[in-house]
Tab-separated table of C-alpha atoms in Angstrom:
chain	number	residue	atom	x	y	z
A	1	MET	CA	93.898	-46.860	92.441
A	2	PRO	CA	96.816	-46.507	90.759
A	3	THR	CA	98.780	-48.979	88.900
A	4	ALA	CA	102.464	-48.987	87.308
A	5	LYS	CA	103.012	-47.581	83.656
A	6	HIS	CA	105.250	-50.715	82.382
A	7	ILE	CA	107.933	-49.971	79.985
A	8	SER	CA	110.829	-50.601	77.850
A	9	GLY	CA	113.839	-49.304	75.336
A	10	ARG	CA	116.339	-47.159	75.365
A	11	THR	CA	117.339	-45.114	78.884
A	12	PRO	CA	119.341	-41.751	78.447
A	13	VAL	CA	118.964	-40.028	81.455
A	14	SER	CA	119.970	-40.150	84.677
A	15	GLN	CA	120.101	-38.102	87.791
A	16	VAL	CA	124.172	-38.852	88.104
A	17	ALA	CA	125.744	-35.343	87.328
A	18	CYS	CA	129.098	-35.440	85.437
A	19	PRO	CA	132.218	-33.236	85.428
A	20	GLY	CA	132.104	-31.326	81.590
A	21	ASP	CA	135.405	-29.278	80.802
A	22	GLU	CA	136.887	-27.239	83.399
A	23	GLY	CA	134.729	-27.829	85.780
A	24	ILE	CA	131.643	-27.961	83.952
A	25	VAL	CA	129.038	-29.886	85.927
A	26	VAL	CA	125.978	-31.066	83.424
A	27	GLU	CA	123.086	-33.167	85.370
A	28	GLY	CA	122.423	-37.226	83.049
A	29	CYS	CA	125.513	-36.284	80.844
A	30	SER	CA	127.599	-39.758	82.108
A	31	THR	CA	124.653	-41.948	79.660
A	32	LEU	CA	125.192	-40.057	76.633
A	33	PRO	CA	126.743	-42.555	74.008
A	34	ARG	CA	130.173	-42.074	72.879
A	35	SER	CA	128.816	-40.268	69.305
A	36	VAL	CA	127.532	-37.511	70.924
A	37	TRP	CA	130.113	-37.185	73.287
A	38	SER	CA	132.463	-37.109	70.516
A	39	ALA	CA	129.795	-34.231	68.634
A	40	VAL	CA	130.069	-32.612	72.405
A	41	SER	CA	134.331	-31.877	71.991
A	42	VAL	CA	134.228	-30.885	68.353
A	43	ARG	CA	131.604	-28.062	69.562
A	44	LEU	CA	133.708	-27.013	73.044
A	45	GLU	CA	136.663	-26.772	70.822
A	46	ARG	CA	135.275	-24.485	67.870
A	47	ALA	CA	133.597	-22.329	70.867
A	48	ARG	CA	136.422	-21.630	73.154
A	49	GLY	CA	138.155	-18.726	71.134
A	50	ALA	CA	134.848	-17.054	71.224
A	51	LEU	CA	131.981	-18.251	73.771
A	52	ASP	CA	132.166	-17.491	77.812
A	53	ARG	CA	131.341	-20.172	80.235
A	54	ALA	CA	127.928	-19.733	80.267
A	55	LEU	CA	127.199	-19.961	76.462
A	56	VAL	CA	129.675	-23.587	76.936
A	57	THR	CA	127.243	-25.041	78.906
A	58	LEU	CA	124.385	-24.166	77.044
A	59	ALA	CA	125.706	-25.616	73.543
A	60	LEU	CA	126.305	-28.792	76.118
A	61	VAL	CA	123.006	-28.766	77.322
A	62	THR	CA	121.453	-27.673	73.514
A	63	LEU	CA	123.423	-30.840	72.310
A	64	ALA	CA	122.412	-33.519	75.211
A	65	LEU	CA	117.991	-32.227	74.828
A	66	GLY	CA	118.621	-32.771	71.471
A	67	TRP	CA	119.563	-36.425	71.793
A	68	LEU	CA	117.319	-36.475	74.500
A	69	LEU	CA	114.233	-35.756	73.134
A	70	GLY	CA	114.589	-37.946	70.494
A	71	SER	CA	115.551	-40.932	72.511
A	72	LEU	CA	112.487	-40.400	74.563
A	73	SER	CA	110.172	-40.737	71.444
A	74	ALA	CA	111.701	-43.713	71.253
A	75	GLY	CA	110.068	-44.766	74.219
A	76	GLY	CA	113.166	-44.981	76.987
A	77	SER	CA	114.873	-43.074	80.367
A	78	ALA	CA	118.064	-43.549	81.720
A	79	TRP	CA	116.862	-45.071	84.795
A	80	ALA	CA	115.666	-47.786	82.653
A	81	ALA	CA	118.704	-49.080	81.902
A	82	GLU	CA	119.186	-53.390	82.181
A	83	LEU	CA	121.420	-53.905	85.197
A	84	THR	CA	123.965	-56.638	84.171
A	85	PHE	CA	124.685	-60.052	86.645
A	86	SER	CA	126.607	-62.885	85.918
A	87	SER	CA	125.110	-66.083	87.705
A	88	LYS	CA	127.226	-68.819	89.699
A	89	THR	CA	126.183	-71.463	91.255
A	90	LEU	CA	127.145	-72.039	94.818
A	91	ASP	CA	125.220	-75.479	95.180
A	92	PRO	CA	123.235	-77.332	92.870
A	93	LYS	CA	120.821	-79.246	95.306
A	94	ALA	CA	122.048	-78.186	98.855
A	95	GLY	CA	118.914	-79.669	99.779
A	96	GLU	CA	114.853	-81.282	98.802
A	97	VAL	CA	114.156	-77.048	99.533
A	98	VAL	CA	115.926	-74.401	100.197
A	99	TYR	CA	114.397	-71.867	102.986
A	100	ALA	CA	116.262	-69.768	103.314
A	101	VAL	CA	118.736	-67.566	102.646
A	102	ILE	CA	121.234	-65.214	104.035
A	103	ALA	CA	123.945	-63.506	104.119
A	104	ALA	CA	126.835	-63.239	107.296
A	105	ASP	CA	130.468	-63.133	107.743
A	106	VAL	CA	130.857	-66.721	109.652
A	107	ASP	CA	135.031	-66.520	109.276
A	108	GLY	CA	135.387	-62.578	110.643
A	109	ASP	CA	137.395	-61.644	107.280
A	110	ARG	CA	134.861	-59.017	106.754
A	111	ARG	CA	133.607	-60.393	103.640
A	112	PRO	CA	129.927	-61.750	103.292
A	113	ASP	CA	129.528	-65.071	102.924
A	114	VAL	CA	126.288	-67.318	102.329
A	115	VAL	CA	124.059	-68.871	103.916
A	116	ALA	CA	121.353	-71.691	102.821
A	117	VAL	CA	118.981	-73.172	105.426
A	118	THR	CA	117.490	-75.917	103.860
A	119	GLU	CA	114.900	-78.896	105.610
A	120	ASN	CA	117.617	-80.877	107.130
A	121	ARG	CA	121.000	-78.741	106.929
A	122	VAL	CA	122.225	-75.005	107.547
A	123	VAL	CA	125.408	-74.262	105.047
A	124	TRP	CA	127.639	-71.762	104.617
A	125	TYR	CA	129.601	-71.131	101.974
A	126	GLN	CA	132.397	-69.153	102.305
A	127	ASN	CA	133.512	-65.724	100.373
A	128	PRO	CA	135.517	-65.615	98.018
A	129	ASP	CA	135.704	-69.050	96.280
A	130	TRP	CA	132.168	-69.894	98.198
A	131	THR	CA	133.696	-73.832	99.327
A	132	PRO	CA	130.552	-75.242	101.372
A	133	ARG	CA	130.590	-75.810	105.075
A	134	VAL	CA	127.735	-77.998	106.977
A	135	ILE	CA	126.565	-76.231	110.043
A	136	VAL	CA	124.276	-78.087	110.909
A	137	ALA	CA	123.636	-81.278	109.808
A	138	ASP	CA	119.971	-83.602	110.590
A	139	GLN	CA	120.540	-82.191	114.787
A	140	VAL	CA	117.590	-81.164	115.172
A	141	GLU	CA	113.742	-81.654	114.105
A	142	ARG	CA	112.615	-80.936	110.441
A	143	ASP	CA	112.260	-78.876	108.683
A	144	HIS	CA	114.350	-76.279	109.152
A	145	VAL	CA	112.427	-72.851	108.145
A	146	CYS	CA	114.022	-69.936	109.683
A	147	ILE	CA	117.249	-68.469	109.989
A	148	ALA	CA	119.441	-64.858	111.898
A	149	PRO	CA	122.574	-64.274	112.375
A	150	LEU	CA	123.802	-62.525	115.951
A	151	ASP	CA	127.001	-62.228	118.372
A	152	LEU	CA	124.915	-63.812	121.210
A	153	ASP	CA	128.558	-64.147	123.980
A	154	GLY	CA	129.944	-61.370	123.036
A	155	ASP	CA	132.975	-63.573	121.600
A	156	GLY	CA	133.661	-61.395	118.220
A	157	GLN	CA	132.057	-64.249	116.440
A	158	LEU	CA	128.438	-64.935	114.589
A	159	GLU	CA	126.078	-67.131	116.185
A	160	PHE	CA	122.495	-68.161	115.053
A	161	ALA	CA	118.903	-68.821	115.670
A	162	LEU	CA	117.338	-71.294	114.050
A	163	GLY	CA	113.458	-71.923	113.552
A	164	ALA	CA	112.796	-75.834	113.434
A	165	GLY	CA	110.053	-78.574	113.117
A	166	TRP	CA	108.218	-76.738	110.600
A	167	LEU	CA	106.376	-79.655	108.892
A	168	ASN	CA	105.235	-83.230	109.041
A	169	ASN	CA	102.316	-82.031	110.495
A	170	ARG	CA	103.508	-81.417	114.211
A	171	HIS	CA	104.698	-77.523	112.921
A	172	LEU	CA	106.602	-77.422	116.513
A	173	GLY	CA	108.216	-73.797	115.886
A	174	SER	CA	111.083	-75.349	117.980
A	175	LEU	CA	113.676	-72.418	118.294
A	176	TYR	CA	117.803	-72.828	118.493
A	177	TRP	CA	121.020	-70.898	118.990
A	178	LEU	CA	123.759	-72.697	117.077
A	179	LYS	CA	127.758	-72.333	118.673
A	180	ARG	CA	130.556	-72.769	116.808
A	181	ARG	CA	133.439	-75.645	117.658
A	182	GLU	CA	137.138	-75.321	117.840
A	183	SER	CA	137.264	-75.879	113.825
A	184	LEU	CA	135.024	-74.216	111.293
A	185	ASP	CA	135.033	-77.555	109.194
A	186	GLN	CA	133.369	-79.464	112.479
A	187	PRO	CA	129.140	-79.268	112.850
A	188	TRP	CA	128.280	-76.748	115.578
A	189	GLN	CA	126.456	-77.229	118.654
A	190	ALA	CA	122.446	-76.890	119.132
A	191	HIS	CA	120.982	-75.247	122.005
A	192	ARG	CA	117.274	-75.236	122.640
A	193	LEU	CA	116.243	-71.849	123.378
A	194	GLY	CA	112.643	-72.277	123.079
A	195	GLU	CA	109.312	-73.460	120.878
A	196	GLU	CA	106.669	-71.382	119.350
A	197	SER	CA	104.075	-73.369	117.453
A	198	TRP	CA	103.999	-72.447	113.381
A	199	THR	CA	107.826	-70.093	113.885
A	200	HIS	CA	108.393	-69.502	110.504
A	201	ARG	CA	109.918	-66.391	110.475
A	202	ILE	CA	112.867	-65.004	112.925
A	203	ARG	CA	114.636	-61.347	112.818
A	204	PHE	CA	116.941	-59.516	115.545
A	205	GLY	CA	116.500	-56.086	116.699
A	206	ASP	CA	116.019	-54.052	119.586
A	207	LEU	CA	111.833	-54.471	119.379
A	208	LEU	CA	111.525	-53.666	123.266
A	209	GLY	CA	114.580	-50.234	123.716
A	210	THR	CA	116.657	-52.425	126.179
A	211	GLY	CA	119.587	-51.785	124.111
A	212	THR	CA	120.300	-54.856	123.272
A	213	PRO	CA	118.619	-56.886	120.171
A	214	GLN	CA	116.037	-59.620	121.039
A	215	LEU	CA	114.638	-62.133	118.742
A	216	VAL	CA	111.660	-61.690	116.851
A	217	VAL	CA	109.831	-64.595	115.976
A	218	SER	CA	106.418	-64.404	113.828
A	219	PRO	CA	104.073	-67.849	113.377
A	220	LEU	CA	102.572	-68.228	110.309
A	221	ASN	CA	99.176	-69.317	112.433
A	222	LYS	CA	97.474	-69.104	116.010
A	223	SER	CA	98.175	-71.174	118.938
A	224	VAL	CA	97.135	-70.367	122.116
A	225	ALA	CA	95.798	-66.714	121.446
A	226	THR	CA	92.863	-65.744	119.007
A	227	GLY	CA	95.850	-64.532	116.638
A	228	ALA	CA	99.407	-65.892	115.681
A	229	ARG	CA	101.815	-64.544	118.827
A	230	LEU	CA	104.159	-61.831	117.944
A	231	LEU	CA	106.925	-62.804	120.312
A	232	ALA	CA	110.165	-61.315	121.066
A	233	PHE	CA	113.032	-63.079	123.179
A	234	GLN	CA	115.129	-61.733	125.678
A	235	VAL	CA	118.842	-62.933	124.504
A	236	PRO	CA	120.341	-63.843	128.457
A	237	ALA	CA	123.129	-62.635	129.567
A	238	ARG	CA	126.748	-65.510	128.153
A	239	GLU	CA	126.191	-66.990	131.241
A	240	SER	CA	122.842	-67.864	131.145
A	241	LEU	CA	122.100	-68.700	127.357
A	242	LYS	CA	122.064	-72.795	127.488
A	243	ASN	CA	118.685	-71.339	129.755
A	244	PRO	CA	115.704	-71.080	128.258
A	245	TRP	CA	114.883	-67.336	126.770
A	246	GLN	CA	111.783	-65.395	128.334
A	247	ALA	CA	109.105	-64.118	125.348
A	248	THR	CA	107.784	-61.297	125.547
A	249	PRO	CA	104.232	-61.149	123.682
A	250	ILE	CA	104.083	-58.225	121.129
A	251	ASP	CA	100.700	-59.001	119.674
A	252	THR	CA	98.092	-61.492	118.831
A	253	THR	CA	95.130	-60.049	116.264
A	254	LEU	CA	96.849	-60.880	113.030
A	255	ASN	CA	96.791	-64.796	111.063
A	256	ALA	CA	98.873	-65.500	108.213
A	257	ILE	CA	101.815	-63.343	109.224
A	258	HIS	CA	104.166	-64.411	106.353
A	259	ALA	CA	106.975	-62.330	107.183
A	260	HIS	CA	108.178	-58.951	109.550
A	261	TRP	CA	110.963	-56.786	109.352
A	262	VAL	CA	112.596	-54.867	112.433
A	263	GLY	CA	114.217	-51.941	112.265
A	264	ASP	CA	113.640	-47.989	112.180
A	265	LEU	CA	111.530	-47.462	110.248
A	266	ASP	CA	110.238	-44.017	110.783
A	267	GLY	CA	113.968	-42.198	111.690
A	268	ASP	CA	113.207	-41.707	115.523
A	269	GLN	CA	115.946	-43.892	116.045
A	270	GLN	CA	113.564	-46.669	117.863
A	271	SER	CA	113.311	-49.836	115.980
A	272	ASP	CA	109.835	-50.498	114.605
A	273	MET	CA	108.158	-53.917	112.834
A	274	VAL	CA	106.290	-53.876	109.668
A	275	THR	CA	104.357	-57.003	109.672
A	276	ALA	CA	102.893	-58.487	106.040
A	277	SER	CA	99.023	-60.766	107.440
A	278	GLN	CA	96.066	-62.239	105.943
A	279	GLU	CA	94.816	-58.788	107.892
A	280	GLY	CA	97.197	-56.213	105.788
A	281	VAL	CA	100.709	-54.650	106.269
A	282	HIS	CA	100.615	-53.101	109.928
A	283	TRP	CA	103.578	-51.354	111.734
A	284	PHE	CA	104.147	-51.223	114.770
A	285	ARG	CA	106.104	-48.857	117.343
A	286	ARG	CA	106.619	-48.973	121.260
A	287	GLY	CA	105.597	-45.830	122.766
A	288	THR	CA	107.444	-44.383	125.946
A	289	GLY	CA	105.691	-45.793	128.558
A	290	GLY	CA	107.151	-49.565	126.510
A	291	GLN	CA	103.328	-50.345	125.227
A	292	PHE	CA	103.310	-50.824	121.125
A	293	SER	CA	100.455	-49.094	118.687
A	294	LYS	CA	99.525	-50.954	115.856
A	295	THR	CA	99.455	-48.289	112.654
A	296	LEU	CA	97.114	-50.241	109.368
A	297	ILE	CA	99.016	-48.817	106.605
A	298	SER	CA	96.811	-50.727	103.719
A	299	ARG	CA	94.631	-54.243	103.852
A	300	GLY	CA	96.843	-55.590	101.203
A	301	LEU	CA	95.067	-57.554	98.428
A	302	PRO	CA	90.906	-56.903	98.965
A	303	GLY	CA	89.133	-60.106	100.068
A	304	ASP	CA	85.898	-60.358	102.670
A	305	PRO	CA	86.247	-61.751	105.405
A	306	PRO	CA	90.793	-61.840	105.543
A	307	THR	CA	91.622	-65.039	104.174
A	308	ALA	CA	95.499	-67.032	104.274
A	309	GLN	CA	96.624	-66.819	100.877
A	310	LYS	CA	93.700	-64.895	98.917
A	311	THR	CA	93.984	-61.486	101.238
A	312	GLY	CA	96.177	-58.864	103.007
A	313	ALA	CA	100.316	-59.653	102.302
A	314	GLY	CA	102.890	-62.649	102.087
A	315	GLU	CA	106.207	-60.580	102.075
A	316	ILE	CA	106.958	-57.314	102.963
A	317	ARG	CA	110.552	-55.250	103.396
A	318	PRO	CA	110.817	-51.612	103.285
A	319	GLY	CA	113.411	-49.308	100.939
A	320	ARG	CA	113.531	-45.725	100.138
A	321	LEU	CA	112.656	-42.982	96.547
A	322	ARG	CA	115.578	-40.850	95.462
A	323	ASP	CA	113.334	-37.882	96.982
A	324	GLY	CA	113.859	-39.174	100.317
A	325	ARG	CA	110.611	-40.728	100.667
A	326	ARG	CA	109.932	-44.036	102.690
A	327	ILE	CA	109.053	-47.315	100.598
A	328	LEU	CA	106.745	-50.559	101.630
A	329	ALA	CA	107.682	-53.850	98.955
A	330	THR	CA	105.179	-56.273	99.149
A	331	VAL	CA	104.025	-59.315	97.605
A	332	GLU	CA	100.577	-59.832	98.083
A	333	PRO	CA	98.136	-61.709	99.371
A	334	MET	CA	100.827	-64.754	101.338
A	335	HIS	CA	101.964	-66.574	98.237
A	336	GLY	CA	101.005	-64.188	95.566
A	337	THR	CA	100.504	-62.822	92.935
A	338	HIS	CA	101.333	-59.196	92.745
A	339	VAL	CA	104.484	-57.485	93.141
A	340	VAL	CA	102.803	-53.552	95.784
A	341	LEU	CA	104.587	-51.362	96.383
A	342	TYR	CA	103.653	-48.735	99.537
A	343	ILE	CA	105.174	-44.857	98.498
A	344	SER	CA	104.958	-42.776	102.138
A	345	PRO	CA	103.426	-39.221	102.348
A	346	ALA	CA	105.202	-36.690	101.762
A	347	GLY	CA	106.997	-35.123	105.562
A	348	PHE	CA	106.605	-38.670	106.511
A	349	PRO	CA	106.385	-39.049	109.450
A	350	VAL	CA	102.943	-37.266	109.351
A	351	GLY	CA	101.618	-37.170	112.435
A	352	GLU	CA	100.213	-40.570	114.715
A	353	SER	CA	98.096	-42.473	112.341
A	354	LEU	CA	98.610	-42.606	108.818
A	355	SER	CA	96.315	-44.858	108.572
A	356	GLY	CA	95.323	-44.530	104.727
A	357	THR	CA	97.927	-42.380	103.793
A	358	TRP	CA	100.457	-44.261	102.173
A	359	GLN	CA	99.686	-44.113	98.120
A	360	ARG	CA	99.399	-48.274	96.877
A	361	LEU	CA	101.153	-49.169	93.863
A	362	VAL	CA	100.415	-52.284	91.850
A	363	LEU	CA	104.445	-52.832	89.790
A	364	ASP	CA	102.831	-56.658	88.293
A	365	ASP	CA	99.979	-58.862	88.698
A	366	SER	CA	101.514	-61.801	86.955
A	367	LEU	CA	103.205	-63.897	89.768
A	368	VAL	CA	102.730	-67.257	90.911
A	369	ARG	CA	103.550	-68.325	94.891
A	370	GLY	CA	105.468	-65.042	95.078
A	371	HIS	CA	107.556	-66.136	97.340
A	372	ALA	CA	111.403	-62.994	98.405
A	373	ILE	CA	111.591	-59.466	97.365
A	374	TRP	CA	114.053	-56.519	98.984
A	375	PRO	CA	114.728	-53.240	97.711
A	376	ALA	CA	117.725	-52.319	97.082
A	377	ASP	CA	120.336	-49.235	95.416
A	378	LEU	CA	121.475	-51.743	92.910
A	379	ASP	CA	123.047	-48.850	90.669
A	380	GLY	CA	124.149	-46.471	92.604
A	381	ASP	CA	121.877	-43.521	91.925
A	382	GLY	CA	120.317	-43.409	95.614
A	383	GLN	CA	116.962	-45.242	94.390
A	384	ASP	CA	116.079	-48.493	95.317
A	385	GLU	CA	115.077	-51.310	93.023
A	386	ILE	CA	113.267	-53.899	93.950
A	387	VAL	CA	114.424	-57.364	94.112
A	388	LEU	CA	111.845	-59.992	93.263
A	389	GLY	CA	111.479	-63.672	93.880
A	390	HIS	CA	108.775	-66.762	92.981
A	391	SER	CA	108.874	-70.107	92.572
A	392	ASP	CA	107.026	-70.946	90.324
A	393	LYS	CA	105.459	-70.176	86.417
A	394	GLY	CA	104.047	-67.128	86.161
A	395	THR	CA	101.427	-65.855	83.914
A	396	GLY	CA	102.909	-62.639	82.143
A	397	THR	CA	105.647	-61.862	79.369
A	398	GLN	CA	108.493	-62.957	81.658
A	399	PRO	CA	107.007	-65.775	83.474
A	400	GLY	CA	109.459	-67.286	85.737
A	401	PRO	CA	110.192	-68.996	88.014
A	402	GLY	CA	112.770	-67.306	89.310
A	403	VAL	CA	114.464	-63.784	90.177
A	404	PHE	CA	113.652	-60.490	88.476
A	405	VAL	CA	114.323	-56.984	89.154
A	406	TYR	CA	112.355	-53.879	88.843
A	407	ARG	CA	113.514	-50.632	88.317
A	408	GLY	CA	111.980	-47.277	88.599
A	409	ASP	CA	111.748	-43.265	87.866
A	410	GLU	CA	112.398	-40.311	90.284
A	411	THR	CA	108.901	-40.346	91.053
A	412	GLY	CA	108.271	-43.953	91.895
A	413	GLN	CA	105.386	-43.860	89.700
A	414	THR	CA	106.871	-45.763	86.178
A	415	TRP	CA	108.883	-49.344	86.858
A	416	VAL	CA	110.399	-51.418	84.380
A	417	LYS	CA	110.570	-55.015	84.583
A	418	GLN	CA	114.024	-57.328	84.043
A	419	ALA	CA	114.621	-60.633	84.547
A	420	VAL	CA	118.012	-61.678	86.429
A	421	ASP	CA	117.159	-65.531	86.143
A	422	ALA	CA	113.889	-66.888	84.094
A	423	GLY	CA	113.588	-70.645	84.764
A	424	GLY	CA	116.763	-71.410	86.583
A	425	ILE	CA	116.294	-71.059	89.596
A	426	ALA	CA	112.507	-71.840	91.276
A	427	CYS	CA	112.789	-68.645	93.971
A	428	GLU	CA	111.990	-69.600	97.238
A	429	ASP	CA	114.415	-66.332	99.349
A	430	LEU	CA	116.719	-64.545	98.757
A	431	VAL	CA	119.475	-62.014	99.746
A	432	VAL	CA	121.066	-58.922	98.498
A	433	GLU	CA	124.545	-57.742	99.738
A	434	ASP	CA	127.938	-56.831	98.025
A	435	PHE	CA	129.922	-60.410	98.139
A	436	THR	CA	132.641	-58.943	95.789
A	437	GLY	CA	133.941	-55.455	97.564
A	438	ASP	CA	133.285	-53.766	94.220
A	439	GLY	CA	130.701	-51.847	95.942
A	440	ARG	CA	127.879	-52.860	94.126
A	441	PRO	CA	125.380	-55.152	95.761
A	442	ASP	CA	124.579	-58.964	94.207
A	443	ILE	CA	121.623	-61.012	94.348
A	444	ALA	CA	122.037	-64.863	96.506
A	445	ALA	CA	119.096	-66.711	96.504
A	446	GLY	CA	118.012	-70.426	97.309
A	447	GLY	CA	115.483	-72.691	95.100
A	448	ARG	CA	112.472	-74.913	96.169
A	449	ALA	CA	111.971	-77.602	93.539
A	450	THR	CA	115.155	-76.294	91.565
A	451	HIS	CA	116.828	-76.786	95.348
A	452	ASN	CA	120.096	-74.954	94.584
A	453	VAL	CA	121.774	-72.270	95.793
A	454	ARG	CA	123.191	-69.039	93.319
A	455	LEU	CA	124.602	-65.787	93.795
A	456	TYR	CA	123.985	-63.391	90.742
A	457	ILE	CA	127.396	-60.982	90.757
A	458	ASN	CA	125.877	-57.143	89.068
A	459	GLY	CA	127.924	-55.278	86.917
A	460	GLY	CA	126.389	-52.663	86.554
A	461	LYS	CA	124.342	-50.974	84.163
A	462	GLN	CA	125.136	-52.032	80.073
């Protein structure tokens, strides 16, 4: 089983082209230090009168390669250059536990706000001054555990679906949709839409192929079936929103489903679903007759029999390498110790069955209670980094808890770990979004034992 290389050091070469003299473009030159550029300028000035364009280019490339070889001997490459982040605390104590954090344009100003879910409240922090405003507080059963945004009634304003009733040994799985009042300073109205015991994660997506999104629900554990019921709740017409929403079962065979994602994984213009459960990583696709096929991509962290928090996977989200190959980033097992990357085969998708064809690559095995993962292109080089959050102190050289980033080379085989926040947040959830509007994705995270909400503004590479 392949394991990723962990490296550190200087990182001189990127795949971003930069303009040279008279329109010359040289791959990798954007990361050369100022001293090298000074030498390049001198070389070019001396060469202009005697060399043609090809030799000028060769002179520049030769100098760049000389610096590159020296830097590589010190153990570095440009893809591993550290990103810079500035931290801002949006709320020192949002609640006892910040279960979920999402990005949503609540006020309609085309700037994403931060929305946090705690045991008894939903709070949004208004971009750009991050003023907190309560959406609901003590209006539905504790604990609130998950949230998803969508304009449900077509009025151009966001509503939210909320999963509640998580703890107190009841696991009610109460599901609500939240509607704003006239003023955003007022608490929102909560309308019951249904229930599914052990509801743990919810997302909107058109999994059924009806042309409009459904609320896709993954319960952690089984209730009335042999396994946990993956359900798609259809959103009623505007005039019927306050009535119970109809649920369509997708699958009842998996257990300890800790996370799912809905979207177009294989580029066929249809929504798919991937799940992380004690049985591993599965990919659900809808066929022409509306029936779903389930493909096992990996059993995740191995073990027999499959057991919650000992086998399989607990978090999952897709991303992409620079060459276009799909990746699935996971935490394994549930509340786990491993950061794992699955790399799709070349030419993906390839046929009906992909079981066993994705490469499994372990990036890190030193976490304790890994609970959030998000691939995103943080540095604009066309390849996703992996953003990871864990809530308890780990066992490695960067024990945390906190928020970390893994940066990979263009092959996806070598990765380096960088701390964004080591110890300042016991990360329970995080979201990646460009909150500042500068084109660089930022990170917002919520804490468990630290109770806080923090924003990490991406300042680019050092």
